[in-house]
Coordinates of C-alpha atoms in Angstrom, one line a residue:
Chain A
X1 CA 24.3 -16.3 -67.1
X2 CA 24.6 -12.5 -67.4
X3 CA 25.4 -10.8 -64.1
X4 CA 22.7 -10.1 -61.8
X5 CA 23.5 -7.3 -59.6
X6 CA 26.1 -4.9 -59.6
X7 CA 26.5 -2.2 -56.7
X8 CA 29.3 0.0 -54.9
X9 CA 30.0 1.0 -51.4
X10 CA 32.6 2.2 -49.4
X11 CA 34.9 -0.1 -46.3
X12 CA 36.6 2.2 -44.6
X13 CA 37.3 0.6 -40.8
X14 CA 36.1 3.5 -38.5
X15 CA 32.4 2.6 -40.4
X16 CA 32.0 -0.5 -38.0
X17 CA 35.1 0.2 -35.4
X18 CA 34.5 4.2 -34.8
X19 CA 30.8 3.8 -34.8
X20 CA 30.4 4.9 -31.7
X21 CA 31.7 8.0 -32.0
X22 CA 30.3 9.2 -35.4
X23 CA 27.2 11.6 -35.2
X24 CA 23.8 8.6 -34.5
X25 CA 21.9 10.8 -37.2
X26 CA 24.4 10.2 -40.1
X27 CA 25.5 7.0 -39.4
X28 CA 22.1 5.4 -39.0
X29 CA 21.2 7.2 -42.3
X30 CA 24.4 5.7 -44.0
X31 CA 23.8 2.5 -42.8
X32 CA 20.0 2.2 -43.6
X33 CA 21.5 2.4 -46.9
X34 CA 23.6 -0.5 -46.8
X35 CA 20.4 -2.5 -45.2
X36 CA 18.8 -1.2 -48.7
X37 CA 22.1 -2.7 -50.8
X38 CA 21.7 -6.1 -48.7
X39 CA 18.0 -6.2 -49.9
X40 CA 18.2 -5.6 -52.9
X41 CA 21.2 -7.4 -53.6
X42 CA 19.4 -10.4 -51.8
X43 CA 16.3 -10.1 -54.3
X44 CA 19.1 -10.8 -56.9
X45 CA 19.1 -14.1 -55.4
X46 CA 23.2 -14.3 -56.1
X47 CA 24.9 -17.9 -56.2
X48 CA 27.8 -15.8 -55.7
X49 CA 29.2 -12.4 -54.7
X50 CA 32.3 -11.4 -56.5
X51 CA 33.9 -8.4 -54.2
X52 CA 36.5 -6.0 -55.8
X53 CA 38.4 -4.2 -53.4
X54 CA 41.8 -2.4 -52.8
X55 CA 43.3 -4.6 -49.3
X56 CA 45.5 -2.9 -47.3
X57 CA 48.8 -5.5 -46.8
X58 CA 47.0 -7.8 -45.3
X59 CA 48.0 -10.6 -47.8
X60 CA 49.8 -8.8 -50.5
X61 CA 53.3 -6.9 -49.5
X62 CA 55.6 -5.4 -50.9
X63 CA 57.8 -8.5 -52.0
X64 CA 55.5 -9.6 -54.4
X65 CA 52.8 -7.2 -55.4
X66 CA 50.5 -8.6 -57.9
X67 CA 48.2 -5.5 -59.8
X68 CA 45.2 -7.8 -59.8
X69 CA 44.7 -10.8 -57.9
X70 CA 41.6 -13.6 -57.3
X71 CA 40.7 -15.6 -54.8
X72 CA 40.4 -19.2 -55.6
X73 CA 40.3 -20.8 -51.6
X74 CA 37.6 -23.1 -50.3
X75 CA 36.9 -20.4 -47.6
X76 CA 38.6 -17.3 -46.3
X77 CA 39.2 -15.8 -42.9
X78 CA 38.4 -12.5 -42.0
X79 CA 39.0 -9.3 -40.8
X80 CA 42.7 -10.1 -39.8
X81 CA 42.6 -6.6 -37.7
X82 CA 41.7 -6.9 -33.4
X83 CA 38.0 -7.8 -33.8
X84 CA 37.8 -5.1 -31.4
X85 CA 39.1 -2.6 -32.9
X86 CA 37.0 -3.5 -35.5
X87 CA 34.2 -4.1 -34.3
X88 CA 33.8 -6.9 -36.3
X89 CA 34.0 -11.1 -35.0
X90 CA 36.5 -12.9 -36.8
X91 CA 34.9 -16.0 -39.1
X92 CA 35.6 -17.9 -41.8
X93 CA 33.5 -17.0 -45.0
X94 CA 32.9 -19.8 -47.8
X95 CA 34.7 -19.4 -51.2
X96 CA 33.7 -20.7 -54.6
X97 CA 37.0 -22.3 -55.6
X98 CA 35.4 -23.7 -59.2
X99 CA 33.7 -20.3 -59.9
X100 CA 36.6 -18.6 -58.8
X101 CA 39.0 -21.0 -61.0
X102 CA 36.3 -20.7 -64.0
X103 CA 36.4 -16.7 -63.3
X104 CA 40.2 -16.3 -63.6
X105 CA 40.6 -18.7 -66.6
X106 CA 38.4 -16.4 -68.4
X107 CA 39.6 -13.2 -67.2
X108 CA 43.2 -14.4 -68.5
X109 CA 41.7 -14.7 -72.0
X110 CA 42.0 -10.9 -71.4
X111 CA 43.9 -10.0 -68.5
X112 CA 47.0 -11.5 -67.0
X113 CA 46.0 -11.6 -63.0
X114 CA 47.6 -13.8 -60.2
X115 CA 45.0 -16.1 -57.9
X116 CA 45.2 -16.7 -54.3
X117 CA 43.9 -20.0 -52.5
X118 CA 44.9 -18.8 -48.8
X119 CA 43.3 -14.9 -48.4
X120 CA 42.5 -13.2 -44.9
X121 CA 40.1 -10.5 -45.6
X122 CA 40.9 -7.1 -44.0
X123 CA 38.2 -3.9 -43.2
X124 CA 38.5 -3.9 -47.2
X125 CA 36.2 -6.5 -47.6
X126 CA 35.3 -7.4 -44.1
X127 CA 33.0 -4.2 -43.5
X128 CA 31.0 -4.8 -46.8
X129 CA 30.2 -8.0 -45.7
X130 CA 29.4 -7.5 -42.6
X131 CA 26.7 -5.1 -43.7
X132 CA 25.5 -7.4 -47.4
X133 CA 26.0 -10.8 -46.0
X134 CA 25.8 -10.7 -42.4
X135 CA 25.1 -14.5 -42.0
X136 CA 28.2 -14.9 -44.6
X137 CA 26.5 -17.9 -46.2
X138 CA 26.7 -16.5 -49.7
X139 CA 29.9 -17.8 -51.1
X140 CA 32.5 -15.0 -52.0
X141 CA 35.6 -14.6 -54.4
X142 CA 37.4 -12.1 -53.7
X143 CA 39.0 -9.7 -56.0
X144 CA 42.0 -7.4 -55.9
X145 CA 43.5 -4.2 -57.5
X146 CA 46.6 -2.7 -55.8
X147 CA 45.6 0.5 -55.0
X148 CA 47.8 1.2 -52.1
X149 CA 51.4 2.6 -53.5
X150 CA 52.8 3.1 -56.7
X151 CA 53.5 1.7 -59.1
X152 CA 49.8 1.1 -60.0
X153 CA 48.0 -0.1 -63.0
X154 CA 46.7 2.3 -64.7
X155 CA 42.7 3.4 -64.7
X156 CA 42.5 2.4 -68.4
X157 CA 43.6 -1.2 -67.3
X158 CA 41.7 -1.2 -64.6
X159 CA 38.9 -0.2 -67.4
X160 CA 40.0 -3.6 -69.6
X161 CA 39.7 -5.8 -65.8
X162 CA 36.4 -4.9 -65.0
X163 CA 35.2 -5.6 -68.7
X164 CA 36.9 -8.9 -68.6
X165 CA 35.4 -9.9 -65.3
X166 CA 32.4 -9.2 -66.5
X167 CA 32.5 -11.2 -69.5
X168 CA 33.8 -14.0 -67.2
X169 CA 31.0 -13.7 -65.2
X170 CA 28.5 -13.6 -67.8
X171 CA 30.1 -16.9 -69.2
X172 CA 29.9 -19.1 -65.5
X173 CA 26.0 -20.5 -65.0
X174 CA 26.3 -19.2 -61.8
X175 CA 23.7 -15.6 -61.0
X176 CA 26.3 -13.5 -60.1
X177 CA 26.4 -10.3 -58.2
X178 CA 29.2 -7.8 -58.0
X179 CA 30.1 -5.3 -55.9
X180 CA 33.2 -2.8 -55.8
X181 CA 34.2 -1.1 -52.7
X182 CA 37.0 1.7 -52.1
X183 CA 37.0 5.2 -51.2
X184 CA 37.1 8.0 -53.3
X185 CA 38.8 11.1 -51.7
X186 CA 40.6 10.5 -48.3
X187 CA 43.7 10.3 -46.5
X188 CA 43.2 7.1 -44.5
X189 CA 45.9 6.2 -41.4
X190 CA 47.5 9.8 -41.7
X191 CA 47.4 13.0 -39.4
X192 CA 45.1 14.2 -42.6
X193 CA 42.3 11.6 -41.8
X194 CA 38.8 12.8 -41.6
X195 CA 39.6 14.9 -44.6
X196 CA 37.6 14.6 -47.2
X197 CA 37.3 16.6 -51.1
X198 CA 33.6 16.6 -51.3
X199 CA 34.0 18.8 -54.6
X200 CA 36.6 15.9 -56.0
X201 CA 34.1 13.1 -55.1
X202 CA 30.6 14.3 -56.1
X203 CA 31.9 15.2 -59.6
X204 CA 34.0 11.6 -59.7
X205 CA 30.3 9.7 -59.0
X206 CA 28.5 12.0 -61.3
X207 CA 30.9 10.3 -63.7
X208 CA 30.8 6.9 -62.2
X209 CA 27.0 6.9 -62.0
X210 CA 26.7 8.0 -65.8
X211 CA 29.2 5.6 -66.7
X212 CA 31.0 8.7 -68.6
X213 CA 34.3 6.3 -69.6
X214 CA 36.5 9.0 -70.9
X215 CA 35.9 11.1 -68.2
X216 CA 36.6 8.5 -65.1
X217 CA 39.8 7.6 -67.4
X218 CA 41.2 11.0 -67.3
X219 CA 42.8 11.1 -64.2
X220 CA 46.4 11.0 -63.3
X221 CA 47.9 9.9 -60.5
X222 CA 49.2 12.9 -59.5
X223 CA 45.9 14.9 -59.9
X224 CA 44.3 12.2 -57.5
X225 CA 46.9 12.4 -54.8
X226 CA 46.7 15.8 -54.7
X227 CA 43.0 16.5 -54.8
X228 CA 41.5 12.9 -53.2
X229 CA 44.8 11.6 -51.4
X230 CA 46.4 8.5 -51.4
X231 CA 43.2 6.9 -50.7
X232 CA 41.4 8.3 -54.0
X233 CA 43.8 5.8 -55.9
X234 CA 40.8 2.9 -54.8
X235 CA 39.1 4.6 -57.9
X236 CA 39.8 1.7 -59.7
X237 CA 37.6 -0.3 -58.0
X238 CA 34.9 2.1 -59.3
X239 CA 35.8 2.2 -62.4
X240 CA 36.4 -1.7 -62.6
X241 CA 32.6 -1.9 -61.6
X242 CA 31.9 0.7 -64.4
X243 CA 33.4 -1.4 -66.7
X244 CA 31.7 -4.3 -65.7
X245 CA 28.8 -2.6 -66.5
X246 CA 29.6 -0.6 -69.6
X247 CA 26.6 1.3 -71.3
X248 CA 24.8 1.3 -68.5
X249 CA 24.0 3.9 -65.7
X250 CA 23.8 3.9 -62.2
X251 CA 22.1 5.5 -59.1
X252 CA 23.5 6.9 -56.2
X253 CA 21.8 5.9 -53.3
X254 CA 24.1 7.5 -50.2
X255 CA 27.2 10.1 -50.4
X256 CA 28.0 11.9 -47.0
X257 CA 31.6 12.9 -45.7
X258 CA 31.6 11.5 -42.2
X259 CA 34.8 12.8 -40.6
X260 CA 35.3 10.0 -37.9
X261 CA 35.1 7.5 -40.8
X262 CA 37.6 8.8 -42.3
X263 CA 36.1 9.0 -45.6
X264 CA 33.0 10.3 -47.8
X265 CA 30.7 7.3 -47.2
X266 CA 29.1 6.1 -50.4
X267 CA 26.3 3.5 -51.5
X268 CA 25.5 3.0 -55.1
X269 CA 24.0 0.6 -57.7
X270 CA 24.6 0.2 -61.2
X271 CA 22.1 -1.0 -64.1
X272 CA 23.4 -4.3 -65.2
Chain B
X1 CA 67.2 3.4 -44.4
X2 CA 65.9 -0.2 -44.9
X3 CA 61.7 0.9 -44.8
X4 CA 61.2 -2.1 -46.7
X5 CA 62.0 -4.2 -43.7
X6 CA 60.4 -1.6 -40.7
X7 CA 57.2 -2.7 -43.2
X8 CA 57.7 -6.1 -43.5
X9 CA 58.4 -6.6 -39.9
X10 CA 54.7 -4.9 -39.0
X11 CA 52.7 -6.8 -42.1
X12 CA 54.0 -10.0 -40.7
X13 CA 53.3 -8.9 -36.9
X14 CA 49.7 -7.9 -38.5
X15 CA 49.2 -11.2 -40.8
X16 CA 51.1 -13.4 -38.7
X17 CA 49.6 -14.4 -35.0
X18 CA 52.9 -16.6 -34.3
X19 CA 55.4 -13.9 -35.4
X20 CA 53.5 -11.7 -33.0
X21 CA 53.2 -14.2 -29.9
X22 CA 57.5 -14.4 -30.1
X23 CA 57.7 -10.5 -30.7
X24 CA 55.5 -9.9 -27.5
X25 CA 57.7 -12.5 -25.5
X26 CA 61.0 -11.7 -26.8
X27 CA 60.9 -8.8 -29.6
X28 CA 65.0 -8.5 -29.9
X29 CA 65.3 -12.3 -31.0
X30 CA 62.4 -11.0 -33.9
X31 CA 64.4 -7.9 -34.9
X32 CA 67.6 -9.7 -35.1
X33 CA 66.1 -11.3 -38.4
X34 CA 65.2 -8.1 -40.0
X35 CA 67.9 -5.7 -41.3
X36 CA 67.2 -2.9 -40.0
X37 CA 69.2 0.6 -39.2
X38 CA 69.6 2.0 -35.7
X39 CA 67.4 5.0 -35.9
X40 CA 64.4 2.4 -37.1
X41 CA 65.1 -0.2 -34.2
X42 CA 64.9 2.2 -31.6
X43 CA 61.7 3.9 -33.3
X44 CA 60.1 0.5 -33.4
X45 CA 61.3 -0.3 -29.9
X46 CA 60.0 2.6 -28.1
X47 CA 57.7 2.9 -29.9
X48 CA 58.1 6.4 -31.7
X49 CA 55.0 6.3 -33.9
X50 CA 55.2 9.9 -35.3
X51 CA 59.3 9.0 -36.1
X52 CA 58.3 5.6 -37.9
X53 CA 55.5 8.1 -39.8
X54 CA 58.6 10.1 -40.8
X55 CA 60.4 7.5 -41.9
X56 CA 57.8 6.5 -44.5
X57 CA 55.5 3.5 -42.8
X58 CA 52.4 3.1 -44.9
X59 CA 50.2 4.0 -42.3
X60 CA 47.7 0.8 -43.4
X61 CA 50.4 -0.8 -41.3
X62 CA 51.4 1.6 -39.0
X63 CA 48.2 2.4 -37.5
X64 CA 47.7 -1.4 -36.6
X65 CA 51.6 -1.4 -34.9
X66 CA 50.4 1.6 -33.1
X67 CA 47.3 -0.7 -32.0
X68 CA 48.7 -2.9 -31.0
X69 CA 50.4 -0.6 -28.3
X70 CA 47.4 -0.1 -27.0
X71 CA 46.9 3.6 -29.0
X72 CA 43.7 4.9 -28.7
X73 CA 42.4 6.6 -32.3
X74 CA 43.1 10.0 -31.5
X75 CA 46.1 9.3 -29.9
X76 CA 47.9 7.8 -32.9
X77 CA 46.8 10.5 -35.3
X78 CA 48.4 13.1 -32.8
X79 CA 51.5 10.7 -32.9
X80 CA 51.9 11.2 -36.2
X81 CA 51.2 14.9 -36.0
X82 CA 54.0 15.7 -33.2
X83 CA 56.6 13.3 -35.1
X84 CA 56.3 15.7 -38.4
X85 CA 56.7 18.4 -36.1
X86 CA 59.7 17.2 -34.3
X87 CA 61.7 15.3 -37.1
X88 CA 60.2 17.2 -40.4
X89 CA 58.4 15.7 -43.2
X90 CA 58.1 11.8 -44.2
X91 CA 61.0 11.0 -45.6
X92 CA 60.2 8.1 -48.4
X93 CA 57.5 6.0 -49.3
X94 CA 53.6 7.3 -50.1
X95 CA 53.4 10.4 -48.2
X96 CA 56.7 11.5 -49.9
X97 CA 55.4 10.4 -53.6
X98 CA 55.7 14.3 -55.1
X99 CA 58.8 14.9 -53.9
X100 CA 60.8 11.8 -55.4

């Protein structure tokens, strides 16, 4: 059945593991926005939550690097990093291995993309659910774009995934909900982190949240790294979620740079 | 420079709880089966976080190596901060992506 929610947010580690330090004010602010995703996300009453995020080598290296990839395991493990550091308990979280294998059969009609059944969840995906499904009973395929080094698809493939995912989704029985997470400008792991281009990423979810396509297509590589780092390349997960949701338009509910998380911090839903 | 295999060795020391038990008890025997150049062994040995930036670690990984030694957050990001200053920019990899 068509998809029933579809909604953004950000993952970044130092959101659960550098809580502590961040300014109470903010952070309760940012979070009380991810408690309004969770409900609302929840009154979707999903059978399934399709995440797309950008991990960081926690599964896929260098020696075989697939652009896309989806998860087709009975459950997952996750977050792979020290639960302290974290700040998040390790747990296994159930999959939805013939959804997921009805997803990428679909999505191949389309879109050539590898599938996983073993997948250990990093902060990527960890720290969304840990705020949307904090009892982890709602079954979960996860989904991946490389977004961490060149060479990376490009945004107008990442454009042709997110419609084919949707089309798969709309396809399975299943009431699906979707969400995308990455960060838009940042510098993650680097002496720059805690930068963030709040120019770069309030005019990037203008154009996310009014689904302009040309406009979130524009970008260049080059033109990201410079102006929103190396972690502005997670754009595609956006704009795979703006895909997914073509002709429609959003709402931003949250956007705040908070420094000690290392990124501008970012809740969103989109129409479906 | 082999950065391929400095990267490989901390993504399987991150993914991989076994590789990580027999690097704590006896890391040599693990970085026998990498190949790896002198300047990188002794950079992971010591470890020389800021040097390993340098040399182009994705610092997804590094920052998870340097956790592992027990780096607080500020800490690390400093380490990376003094190794630019001491050995000059990164090298290869991400951080050197405009300059190849």
């Amino acid at each position: 059945m068509p998809l029933v929610f579809a909604g953004v947010c950000s993952h970044a580690p130092g959101i659960t593991g550098r809580a502590h330090l961040a300014d109470p004010a903010i952070r309760d602010e940012f979070y009380s926005h991810y408690h309004r995703l969770r409900g609302a996300l929840e009154a979707a009453k999903p059978d399934a939550l399709v995440v797309v995020g950008a991990e960081h080598f926690a599964n896929f290296f260098f020696d075989n690097m697939p652009a896309y990839c989806i998860g087709m395991a009975d459950f997952y493990e996750g977050p792979i990093e020290d639960e302290e550091w974290l700040g998040i308990q390790r747990r296994r979280i159930p999959g939805a291995p013939d959804l997921s294998k009805r997803l990428i059969a679909r999505v191949m009609d389309d879109c050539d993309v590898a599938y996983a059944q073993e997948w250990k969840f990093d902060h990527g995906i960890s720290v969304p659910l840990h705020f949307l499904t904090p009892r982890y009973d709602l079954p979960v395929v996860p989904v991946n774009i490389n977004c961490q080094e060149p060479p990376l698809t490009p945004l107008h493939r990442a454009w042709a995934f997110g419609r084919a995912l949707r089309k798969a989704c709309d396809a399975a029985p299943e009431r699906i909900a979707l969400i995308g997470t990455g960060g838009i400008s940042h510098w993650p792991c680097t002496p720059d982190s805690g930068t963030v281009n709040e120019t770069f990423d309030r005019d990037f979810l203008d154009k996310f949240v009014n689904n302009r396509k040309d406009d979130l297509l524009a970008y260049t590589d080059e033109e990201v790294y410079r102006e929103a780092g190396h972690g502005g390349f997670e754009i595609r997960t956006f704009i795979a979620i703006a895909a997914a949701t073509e002709g429609a338009t959003g709402e931003l509910w949250f956007y705040a740079p908070i420094p000690i998380f290392a990124v501008g911090c970012t809740v969103a839903t989109m129409s479906v | 420079m082999s950065l391929y295999y400095v990267q490989k060795l901390m993504y399987q020391l991150n993914r991989d709880p076994r590789v990580r038990e027999r690097f704590e008890a006896d890391p040599e025997r693990v970085l026998e089966e990498y190949e790896l150049t002198d300047e990188e062994l002794e950079a992971i040995r010591k470890p020389d976080i800021g040097l390993l930036f340098v040399l182009g670690v994705n610092g997804q990984l590094l920052m998870h190596y340097a956790a592992m030694h027990r780096y607080p957050w500020a800490d690390y990001i400093q380490a990376m901060r003094d190794g630019v200053e001491e050995h000059g920019k990164v090298r290869e990899g991400l951080y050197a992506m405009l300059e190849e």
